[in-house]
Short mmCIF file of C-alpha atoms in Angstrom, two decimals:
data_model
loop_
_atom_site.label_atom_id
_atom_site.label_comp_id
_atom_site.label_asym_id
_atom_site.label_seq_id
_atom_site.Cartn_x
_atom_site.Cartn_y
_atom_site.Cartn_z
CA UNK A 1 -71.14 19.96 6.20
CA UNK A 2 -70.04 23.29 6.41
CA UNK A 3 -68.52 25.46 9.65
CA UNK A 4 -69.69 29.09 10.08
CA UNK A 5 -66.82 31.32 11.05
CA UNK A 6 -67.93 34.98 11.97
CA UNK A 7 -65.12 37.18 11.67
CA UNK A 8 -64.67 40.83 13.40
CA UNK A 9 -62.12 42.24 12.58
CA UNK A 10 -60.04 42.83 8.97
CA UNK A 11 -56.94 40.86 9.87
CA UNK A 12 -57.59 38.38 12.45
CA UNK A 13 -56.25 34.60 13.28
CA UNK A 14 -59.24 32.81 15.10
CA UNK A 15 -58.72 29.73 16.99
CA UNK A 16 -61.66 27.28 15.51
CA UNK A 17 -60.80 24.44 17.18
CA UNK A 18 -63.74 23.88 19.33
CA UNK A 19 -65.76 24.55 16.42
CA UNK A 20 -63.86 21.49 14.32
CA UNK A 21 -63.80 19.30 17.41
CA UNK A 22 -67.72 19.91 18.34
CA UNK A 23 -68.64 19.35 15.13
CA UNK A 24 -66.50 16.26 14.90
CA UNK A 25 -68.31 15.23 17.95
CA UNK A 26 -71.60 15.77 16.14
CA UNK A 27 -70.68 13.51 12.80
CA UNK A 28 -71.70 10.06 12.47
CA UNK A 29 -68.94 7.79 12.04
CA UNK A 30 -68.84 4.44 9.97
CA UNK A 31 -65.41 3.48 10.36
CA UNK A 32 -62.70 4.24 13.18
CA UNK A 33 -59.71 5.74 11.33
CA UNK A 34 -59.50 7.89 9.14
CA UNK A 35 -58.83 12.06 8.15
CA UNK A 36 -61.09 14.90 9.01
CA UNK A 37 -60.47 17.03 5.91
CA UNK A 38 -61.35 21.20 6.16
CA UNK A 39 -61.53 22.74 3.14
CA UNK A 40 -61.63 27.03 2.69
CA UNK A 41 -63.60 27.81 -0.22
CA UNK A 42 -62.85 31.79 0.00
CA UNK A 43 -59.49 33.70 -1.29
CA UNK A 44 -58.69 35.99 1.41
CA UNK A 45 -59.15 33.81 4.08
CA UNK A 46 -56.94 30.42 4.85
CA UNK A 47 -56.61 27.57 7.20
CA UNK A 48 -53.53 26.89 9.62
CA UNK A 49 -52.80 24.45 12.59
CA UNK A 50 -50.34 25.94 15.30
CA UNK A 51 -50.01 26.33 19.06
CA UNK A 52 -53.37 27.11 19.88
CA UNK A 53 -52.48 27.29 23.97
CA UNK A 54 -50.70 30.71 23.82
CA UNK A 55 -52.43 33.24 21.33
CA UNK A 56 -49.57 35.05 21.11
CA UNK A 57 -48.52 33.00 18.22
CA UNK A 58 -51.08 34.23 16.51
CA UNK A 59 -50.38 37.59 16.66
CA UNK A 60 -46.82 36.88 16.34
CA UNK A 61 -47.56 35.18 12.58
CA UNK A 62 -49.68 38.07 11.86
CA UNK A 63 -46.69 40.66 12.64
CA UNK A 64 -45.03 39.00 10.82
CA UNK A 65 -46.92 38.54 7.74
CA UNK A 66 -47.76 42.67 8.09
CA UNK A 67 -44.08 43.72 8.15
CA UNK A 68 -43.60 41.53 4.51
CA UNK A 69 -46.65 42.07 2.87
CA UNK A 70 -48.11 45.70 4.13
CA UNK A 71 -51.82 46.57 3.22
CA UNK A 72 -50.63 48.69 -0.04
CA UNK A 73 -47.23 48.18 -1.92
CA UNK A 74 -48.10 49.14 -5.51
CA UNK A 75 -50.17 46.11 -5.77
CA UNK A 76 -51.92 45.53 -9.59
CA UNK A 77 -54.50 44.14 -8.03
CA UNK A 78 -55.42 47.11 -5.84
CA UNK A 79 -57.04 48.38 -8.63
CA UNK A 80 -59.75 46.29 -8.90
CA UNK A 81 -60.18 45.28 -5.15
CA UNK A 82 -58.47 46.96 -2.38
CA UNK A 83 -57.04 43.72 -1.05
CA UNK A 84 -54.27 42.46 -2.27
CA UNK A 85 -52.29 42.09 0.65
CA UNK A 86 -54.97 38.97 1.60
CA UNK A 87 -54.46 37.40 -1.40
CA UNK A 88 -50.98 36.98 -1.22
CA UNK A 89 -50.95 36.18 2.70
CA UNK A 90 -53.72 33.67 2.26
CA UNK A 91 -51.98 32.51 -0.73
CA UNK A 92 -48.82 31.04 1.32
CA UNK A 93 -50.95 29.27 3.85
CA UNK A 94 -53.33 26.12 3.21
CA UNK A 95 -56.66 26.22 1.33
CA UNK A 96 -57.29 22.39 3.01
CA UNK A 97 -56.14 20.56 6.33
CA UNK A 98 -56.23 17.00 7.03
CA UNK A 99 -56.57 16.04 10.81
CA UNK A 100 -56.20 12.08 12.05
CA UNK A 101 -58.63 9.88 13.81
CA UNK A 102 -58.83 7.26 15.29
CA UNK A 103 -61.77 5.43 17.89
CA UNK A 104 -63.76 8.54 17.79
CA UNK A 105 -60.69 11.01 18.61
CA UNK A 106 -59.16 13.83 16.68
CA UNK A 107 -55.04 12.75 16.69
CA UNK A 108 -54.10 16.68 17.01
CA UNK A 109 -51.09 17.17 19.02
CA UNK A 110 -50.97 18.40 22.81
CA UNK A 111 -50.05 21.84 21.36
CA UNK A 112 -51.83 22.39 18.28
CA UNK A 113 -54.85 24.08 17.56
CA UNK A 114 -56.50 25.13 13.80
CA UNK A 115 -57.30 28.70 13.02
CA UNK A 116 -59.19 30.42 10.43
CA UNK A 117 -56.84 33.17 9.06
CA UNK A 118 -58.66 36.11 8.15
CA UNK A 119 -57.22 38.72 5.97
CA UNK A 120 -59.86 40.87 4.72
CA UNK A 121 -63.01 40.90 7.20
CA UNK A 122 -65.29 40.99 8.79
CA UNK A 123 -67.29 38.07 7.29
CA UNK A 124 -68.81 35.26 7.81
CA UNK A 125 -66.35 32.03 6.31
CA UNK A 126 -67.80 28.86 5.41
CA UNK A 127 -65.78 26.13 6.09
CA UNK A 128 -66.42 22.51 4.70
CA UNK A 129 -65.72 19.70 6.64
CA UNK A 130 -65.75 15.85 5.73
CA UNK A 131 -64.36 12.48 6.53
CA UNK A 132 -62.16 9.94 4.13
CA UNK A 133 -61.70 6.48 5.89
CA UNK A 134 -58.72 4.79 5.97
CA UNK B 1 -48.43 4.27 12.95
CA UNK B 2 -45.64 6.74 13.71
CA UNK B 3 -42.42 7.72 12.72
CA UNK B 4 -39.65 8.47 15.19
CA UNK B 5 -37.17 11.09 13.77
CA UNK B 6 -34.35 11.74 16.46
CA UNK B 7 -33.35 15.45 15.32
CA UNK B 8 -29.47 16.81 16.37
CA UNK B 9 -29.63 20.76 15.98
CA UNK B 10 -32.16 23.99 16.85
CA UNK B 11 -32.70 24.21 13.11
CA UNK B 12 -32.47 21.31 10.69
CA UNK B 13 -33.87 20.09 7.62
CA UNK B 14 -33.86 16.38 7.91
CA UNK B 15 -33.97 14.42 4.44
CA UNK B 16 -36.91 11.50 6.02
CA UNK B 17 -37.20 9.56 2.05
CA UNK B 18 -36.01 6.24 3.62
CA UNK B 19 -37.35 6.30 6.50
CA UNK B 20 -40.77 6.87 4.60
CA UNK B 21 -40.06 4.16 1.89
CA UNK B 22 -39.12 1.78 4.35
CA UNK B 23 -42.48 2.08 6.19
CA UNK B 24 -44.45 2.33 3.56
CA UNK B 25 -42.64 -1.16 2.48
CA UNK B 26 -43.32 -2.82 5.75
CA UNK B 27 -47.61 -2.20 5.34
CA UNK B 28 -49.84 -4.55 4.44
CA UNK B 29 -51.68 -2.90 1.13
CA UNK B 30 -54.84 -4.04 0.86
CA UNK B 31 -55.36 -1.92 -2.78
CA UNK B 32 -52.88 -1.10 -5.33
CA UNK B 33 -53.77 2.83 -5.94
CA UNK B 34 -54.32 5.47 -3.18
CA UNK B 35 -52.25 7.79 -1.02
CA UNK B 36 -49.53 7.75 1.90
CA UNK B 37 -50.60 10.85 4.34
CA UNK B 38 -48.20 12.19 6.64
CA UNK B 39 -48.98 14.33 9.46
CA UNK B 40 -46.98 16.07 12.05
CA UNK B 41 -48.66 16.95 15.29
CA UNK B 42 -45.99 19.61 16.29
CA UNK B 43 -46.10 22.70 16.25
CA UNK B 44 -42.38 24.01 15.59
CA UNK B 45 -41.32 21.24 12.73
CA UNK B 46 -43.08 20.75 9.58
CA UNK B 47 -43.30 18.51 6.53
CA UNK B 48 -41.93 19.52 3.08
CA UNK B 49 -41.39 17.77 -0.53
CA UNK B 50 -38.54 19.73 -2.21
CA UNK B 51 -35.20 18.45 -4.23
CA UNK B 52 -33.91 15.45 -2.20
CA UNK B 53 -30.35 14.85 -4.02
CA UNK B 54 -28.52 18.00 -3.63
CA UNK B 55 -28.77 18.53 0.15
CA UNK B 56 -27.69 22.50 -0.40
CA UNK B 57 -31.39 22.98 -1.12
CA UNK B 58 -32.05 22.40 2.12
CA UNK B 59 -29.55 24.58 3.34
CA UNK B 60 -30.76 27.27 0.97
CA UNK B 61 -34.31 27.27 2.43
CA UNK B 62 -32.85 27.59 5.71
CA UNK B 63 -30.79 30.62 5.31
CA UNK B 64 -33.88 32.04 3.25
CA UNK B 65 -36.09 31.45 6.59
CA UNK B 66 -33.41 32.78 8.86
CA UNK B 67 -33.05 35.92 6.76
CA UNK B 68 -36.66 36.97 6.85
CA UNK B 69 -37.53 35.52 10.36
CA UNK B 70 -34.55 35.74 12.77
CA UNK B 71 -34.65 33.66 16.30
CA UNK B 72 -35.62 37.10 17.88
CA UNK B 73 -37.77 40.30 17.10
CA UNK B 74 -39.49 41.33 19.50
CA UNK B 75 -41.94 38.68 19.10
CA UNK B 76 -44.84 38.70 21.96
CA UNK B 77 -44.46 34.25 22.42
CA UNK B 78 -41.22 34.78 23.44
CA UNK B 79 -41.95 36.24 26.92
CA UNK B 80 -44.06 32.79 27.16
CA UNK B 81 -41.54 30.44 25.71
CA UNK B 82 -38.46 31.34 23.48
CA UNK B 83 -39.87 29.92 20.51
CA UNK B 84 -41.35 32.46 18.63
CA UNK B 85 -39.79 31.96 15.59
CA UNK B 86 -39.99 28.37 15.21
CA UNK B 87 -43.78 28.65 15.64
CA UNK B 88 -44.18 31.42 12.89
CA UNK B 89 -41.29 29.18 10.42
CA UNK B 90 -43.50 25.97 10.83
CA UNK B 91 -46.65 28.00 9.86
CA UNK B 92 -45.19 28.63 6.34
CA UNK B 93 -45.14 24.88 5.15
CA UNK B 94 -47.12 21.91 5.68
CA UNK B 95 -48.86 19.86 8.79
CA UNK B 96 -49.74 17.21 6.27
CA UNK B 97 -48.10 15.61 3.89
CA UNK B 98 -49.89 13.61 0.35
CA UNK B 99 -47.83 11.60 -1.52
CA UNK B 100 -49.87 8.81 -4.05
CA UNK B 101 -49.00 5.41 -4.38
CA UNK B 102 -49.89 2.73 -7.51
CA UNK B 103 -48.99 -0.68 -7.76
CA UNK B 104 -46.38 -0.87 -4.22
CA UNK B 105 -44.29 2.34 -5.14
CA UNK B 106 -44.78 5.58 -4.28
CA UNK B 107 -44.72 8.15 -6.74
CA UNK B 108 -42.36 10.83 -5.78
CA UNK B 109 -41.17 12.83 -7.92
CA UNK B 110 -37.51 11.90 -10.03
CA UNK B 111 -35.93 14.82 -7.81
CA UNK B 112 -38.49 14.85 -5.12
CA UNK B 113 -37.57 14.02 -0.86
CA UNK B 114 -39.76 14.04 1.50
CA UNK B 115 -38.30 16.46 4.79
CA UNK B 116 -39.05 16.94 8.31
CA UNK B 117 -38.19 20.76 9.04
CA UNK B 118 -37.20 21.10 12.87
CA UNK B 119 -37.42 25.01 13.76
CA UNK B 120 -36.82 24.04 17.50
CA UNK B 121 -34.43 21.26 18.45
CA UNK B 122 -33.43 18.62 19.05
CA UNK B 123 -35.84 16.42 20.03
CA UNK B 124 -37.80 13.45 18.76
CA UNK B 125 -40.60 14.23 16.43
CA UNK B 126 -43.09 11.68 15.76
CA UNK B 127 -44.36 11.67 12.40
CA UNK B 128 -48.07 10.18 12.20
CA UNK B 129 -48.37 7.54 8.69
CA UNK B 130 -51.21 6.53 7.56
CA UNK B 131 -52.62 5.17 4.03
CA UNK B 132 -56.34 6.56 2.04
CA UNK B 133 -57.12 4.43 -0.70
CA UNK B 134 -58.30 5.74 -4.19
CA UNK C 1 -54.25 10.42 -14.44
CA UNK C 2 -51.95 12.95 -15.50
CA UNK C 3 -52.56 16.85 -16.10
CA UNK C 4 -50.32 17.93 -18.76
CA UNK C 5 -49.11 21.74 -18.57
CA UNK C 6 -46.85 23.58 -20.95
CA UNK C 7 -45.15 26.42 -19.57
CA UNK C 8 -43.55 29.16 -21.65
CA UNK C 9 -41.83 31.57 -19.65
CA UNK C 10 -39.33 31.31 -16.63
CA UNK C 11 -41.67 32.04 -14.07
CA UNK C 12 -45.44 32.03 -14.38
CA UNK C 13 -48.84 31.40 -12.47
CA UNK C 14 -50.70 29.56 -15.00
CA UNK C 15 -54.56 29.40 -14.38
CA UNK C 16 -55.49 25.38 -14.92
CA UNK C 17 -58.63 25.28 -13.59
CA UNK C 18 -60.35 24.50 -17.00
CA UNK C 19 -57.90 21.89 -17.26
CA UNK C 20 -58.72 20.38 -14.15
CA UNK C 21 -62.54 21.01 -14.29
CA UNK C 22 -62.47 18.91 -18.09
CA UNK C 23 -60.22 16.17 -16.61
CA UNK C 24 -62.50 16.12 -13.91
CA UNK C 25 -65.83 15.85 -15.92
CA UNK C 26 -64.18 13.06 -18.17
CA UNK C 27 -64.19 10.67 -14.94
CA UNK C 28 -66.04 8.00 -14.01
CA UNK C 29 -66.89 8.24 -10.60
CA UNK C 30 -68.14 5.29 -8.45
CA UNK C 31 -69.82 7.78 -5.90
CA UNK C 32 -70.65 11.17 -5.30
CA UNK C 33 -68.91 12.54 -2.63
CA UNK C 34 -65.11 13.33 -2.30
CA UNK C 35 -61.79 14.86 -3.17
CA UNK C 36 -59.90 15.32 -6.06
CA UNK C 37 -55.77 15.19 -5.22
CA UNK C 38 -53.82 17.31 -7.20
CA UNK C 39 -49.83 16.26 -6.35
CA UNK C 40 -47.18 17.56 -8.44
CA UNK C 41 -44.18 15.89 -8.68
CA UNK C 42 -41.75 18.57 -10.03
CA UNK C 43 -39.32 20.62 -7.01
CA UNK C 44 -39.42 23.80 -8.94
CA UNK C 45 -43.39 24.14 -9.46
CA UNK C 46 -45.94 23.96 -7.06
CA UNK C 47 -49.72 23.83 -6.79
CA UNK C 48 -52.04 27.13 -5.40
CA UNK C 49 -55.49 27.65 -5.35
CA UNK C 50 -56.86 31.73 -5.08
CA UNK C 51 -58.57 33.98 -6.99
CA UNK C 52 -58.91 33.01 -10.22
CA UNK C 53 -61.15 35.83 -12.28
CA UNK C 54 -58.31 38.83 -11.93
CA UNK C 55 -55.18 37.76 -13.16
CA UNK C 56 -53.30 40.50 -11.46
CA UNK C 57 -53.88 38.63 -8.00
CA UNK C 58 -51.44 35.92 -9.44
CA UNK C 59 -49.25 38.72 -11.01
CA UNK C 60 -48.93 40.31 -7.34
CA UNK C 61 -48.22 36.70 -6.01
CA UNK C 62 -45.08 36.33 -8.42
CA UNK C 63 -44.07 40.20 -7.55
CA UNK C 64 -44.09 39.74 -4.00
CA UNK C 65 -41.78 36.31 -4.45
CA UNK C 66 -38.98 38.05 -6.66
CA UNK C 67 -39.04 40.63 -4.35
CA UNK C 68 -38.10 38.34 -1.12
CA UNK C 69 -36.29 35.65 -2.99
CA UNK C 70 -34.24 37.37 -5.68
CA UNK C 71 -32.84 35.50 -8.92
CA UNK C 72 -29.72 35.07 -7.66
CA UNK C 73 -28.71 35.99 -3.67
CA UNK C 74 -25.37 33.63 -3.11
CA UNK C 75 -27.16 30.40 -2.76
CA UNK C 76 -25.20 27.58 -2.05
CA UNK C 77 -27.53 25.26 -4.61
CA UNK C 78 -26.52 27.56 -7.72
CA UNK C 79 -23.50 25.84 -7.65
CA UNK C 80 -24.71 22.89 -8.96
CA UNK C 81 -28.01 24.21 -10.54
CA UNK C 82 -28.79 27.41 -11.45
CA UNK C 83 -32.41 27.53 -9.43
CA UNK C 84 -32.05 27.92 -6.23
CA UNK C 85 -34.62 30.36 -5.89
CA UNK C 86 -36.82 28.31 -7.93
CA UNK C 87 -36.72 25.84 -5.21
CA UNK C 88 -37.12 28.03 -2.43
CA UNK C 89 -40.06 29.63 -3.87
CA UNK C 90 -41.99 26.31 -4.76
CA UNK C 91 -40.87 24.97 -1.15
CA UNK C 92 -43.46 27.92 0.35
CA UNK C 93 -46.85 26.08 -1.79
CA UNK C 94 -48.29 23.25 -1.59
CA UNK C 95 -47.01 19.98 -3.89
CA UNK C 96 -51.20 18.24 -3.58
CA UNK C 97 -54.08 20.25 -3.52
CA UNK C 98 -58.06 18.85 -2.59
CA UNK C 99 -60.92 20.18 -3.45
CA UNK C 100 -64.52 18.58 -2.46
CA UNK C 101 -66.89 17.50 -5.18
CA UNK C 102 -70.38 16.34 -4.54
CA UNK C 103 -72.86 14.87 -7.52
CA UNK C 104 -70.47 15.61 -10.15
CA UNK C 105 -69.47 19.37 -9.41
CA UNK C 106 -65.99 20.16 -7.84
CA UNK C 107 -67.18 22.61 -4.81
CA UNK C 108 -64.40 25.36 -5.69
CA UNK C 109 -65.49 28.42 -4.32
CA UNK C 110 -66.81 31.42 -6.20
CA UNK C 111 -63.39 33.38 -6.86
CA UNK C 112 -61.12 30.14 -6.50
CA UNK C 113 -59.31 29.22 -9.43
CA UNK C 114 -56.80 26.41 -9.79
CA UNK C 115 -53.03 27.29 -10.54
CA UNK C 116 -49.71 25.79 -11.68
CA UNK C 117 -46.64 27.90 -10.36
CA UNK C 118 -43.85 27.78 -12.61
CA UNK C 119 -40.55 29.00 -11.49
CA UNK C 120 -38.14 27.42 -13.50
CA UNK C 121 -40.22 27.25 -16.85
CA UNK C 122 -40.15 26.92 -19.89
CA UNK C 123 -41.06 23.30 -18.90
CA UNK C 124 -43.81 20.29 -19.39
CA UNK C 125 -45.44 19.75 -15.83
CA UNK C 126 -47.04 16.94 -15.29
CA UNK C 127 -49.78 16.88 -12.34
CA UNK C 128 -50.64 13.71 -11.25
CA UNK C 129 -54.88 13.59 -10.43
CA UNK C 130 -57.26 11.43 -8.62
CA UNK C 131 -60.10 10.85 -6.59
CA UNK C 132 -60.76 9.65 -2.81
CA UNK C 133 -64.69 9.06 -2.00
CA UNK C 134 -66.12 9.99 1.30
#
């Protein structure tokens, strides 16, 4: 299946987390362990889990990933598409997660959320989502 | 089941190969070929396969980290908790760990070790283990 | 199975994805829904998957690293090896990659291509490759 992420914004960390736990919810389950695997088919976009409580965090990783890679640095790249910068920041986070379960329940810890990182939007992300049994 | 790694220090690369080759010796295998997948449900450690016999590596990724993202910059988490920069450190590597398995042994790399990075210590990390098989 | 990859320079982001989309179509798959694992079990490579069809994305990628993690910068592993850096900068990307297949066709996305980062080349990489059903 896949998740529908609509982005607003060109640089933007969304917490999905309701979105991977509802449709969690929603799968049928044949087993009761296993992985939920997400998988971001798209090259300016990737996945991360972090605190999801405080969205500050977000912002903070997004400061920070600004300051070291700004939106235009002599990039080759640049001209052919005029982002760059989101390749190389989505290219130093994950293009898959892997979430435990067990009886039902995603195993994510009491601080940690998953995010979308978007780094050249808006636009609607397709994320795919499946389960391997353990 | 779950690891128990007892860190000492704010910031520590911890070298976790035995402790992973030891558990993985203790399960019962019911197939020969597959996968051991780690997972850490923190949110200021992380999991990392890099060079496990020369523990300056280690070191060297630390000081690296440190240089670039320095325990404080202004960073908008910190007026929340003071643990900014352990939160945007643990974003850079790993929540999940793959390593695959054939016939009983794992195959890690000659030079490969398996590490639990701790960006905010001490404290005990637990370290989820589980096995997928192929 | 193992990938085989010949590298030819010190540091390079070689596009595999033909590699891995033959290696692919030469197995024999028991069902038709999954992931292929990528793991590589070098300390001085890594794995990446991002735009494939420019190949100045990858030559940005590479830029950006040598700029932040220089050659040489007093690291405590050159000592013993001469590749520090190498290892820091493979420590940053993944060591497995998955990507989803369904009846026979690996779901990369449209732009996504496969890639081997070398940074301590010229070497023979070996990337180790398999399949977990769903």
């Amino acid at each position: 299946m896949f998740l529908r992420v609509q982005t607003h914004s060109s640089q933007e960390i969304v917490n999905i987390t309701n979105l991977v736990l509802d449709a969690f919810a929603s799968m049928h389950l044949s087993r009761d362990k296993g992985f939920v695997v997400l998988y971001n088919p798209h090259t300016t976009s990737a996945l991360l889990i972090n605190e999801g409580s405080d969205s500050s965090v977000a912002q903070d990783i997004l400061t920070f990933l600004n300051k070291n890679i700004p939106l235009h640095d002599n990039y080759a790249h640049d001209s052919v598409d005029n982002n760059a910068h989101a390749h190389i920041k989505s290219s130093l986070f994950p293009s898959h997660l892997m979430i435990p379960f067990s009886k039902g329940s995603l195993l994510l810890g009491v601080w940690q959320g998953v995010f979308l990182l978007e780094f050249d939007g808006p636009r609607t992300r397709k994320i795919y989502m499946d389960v391997l049994y353990s």
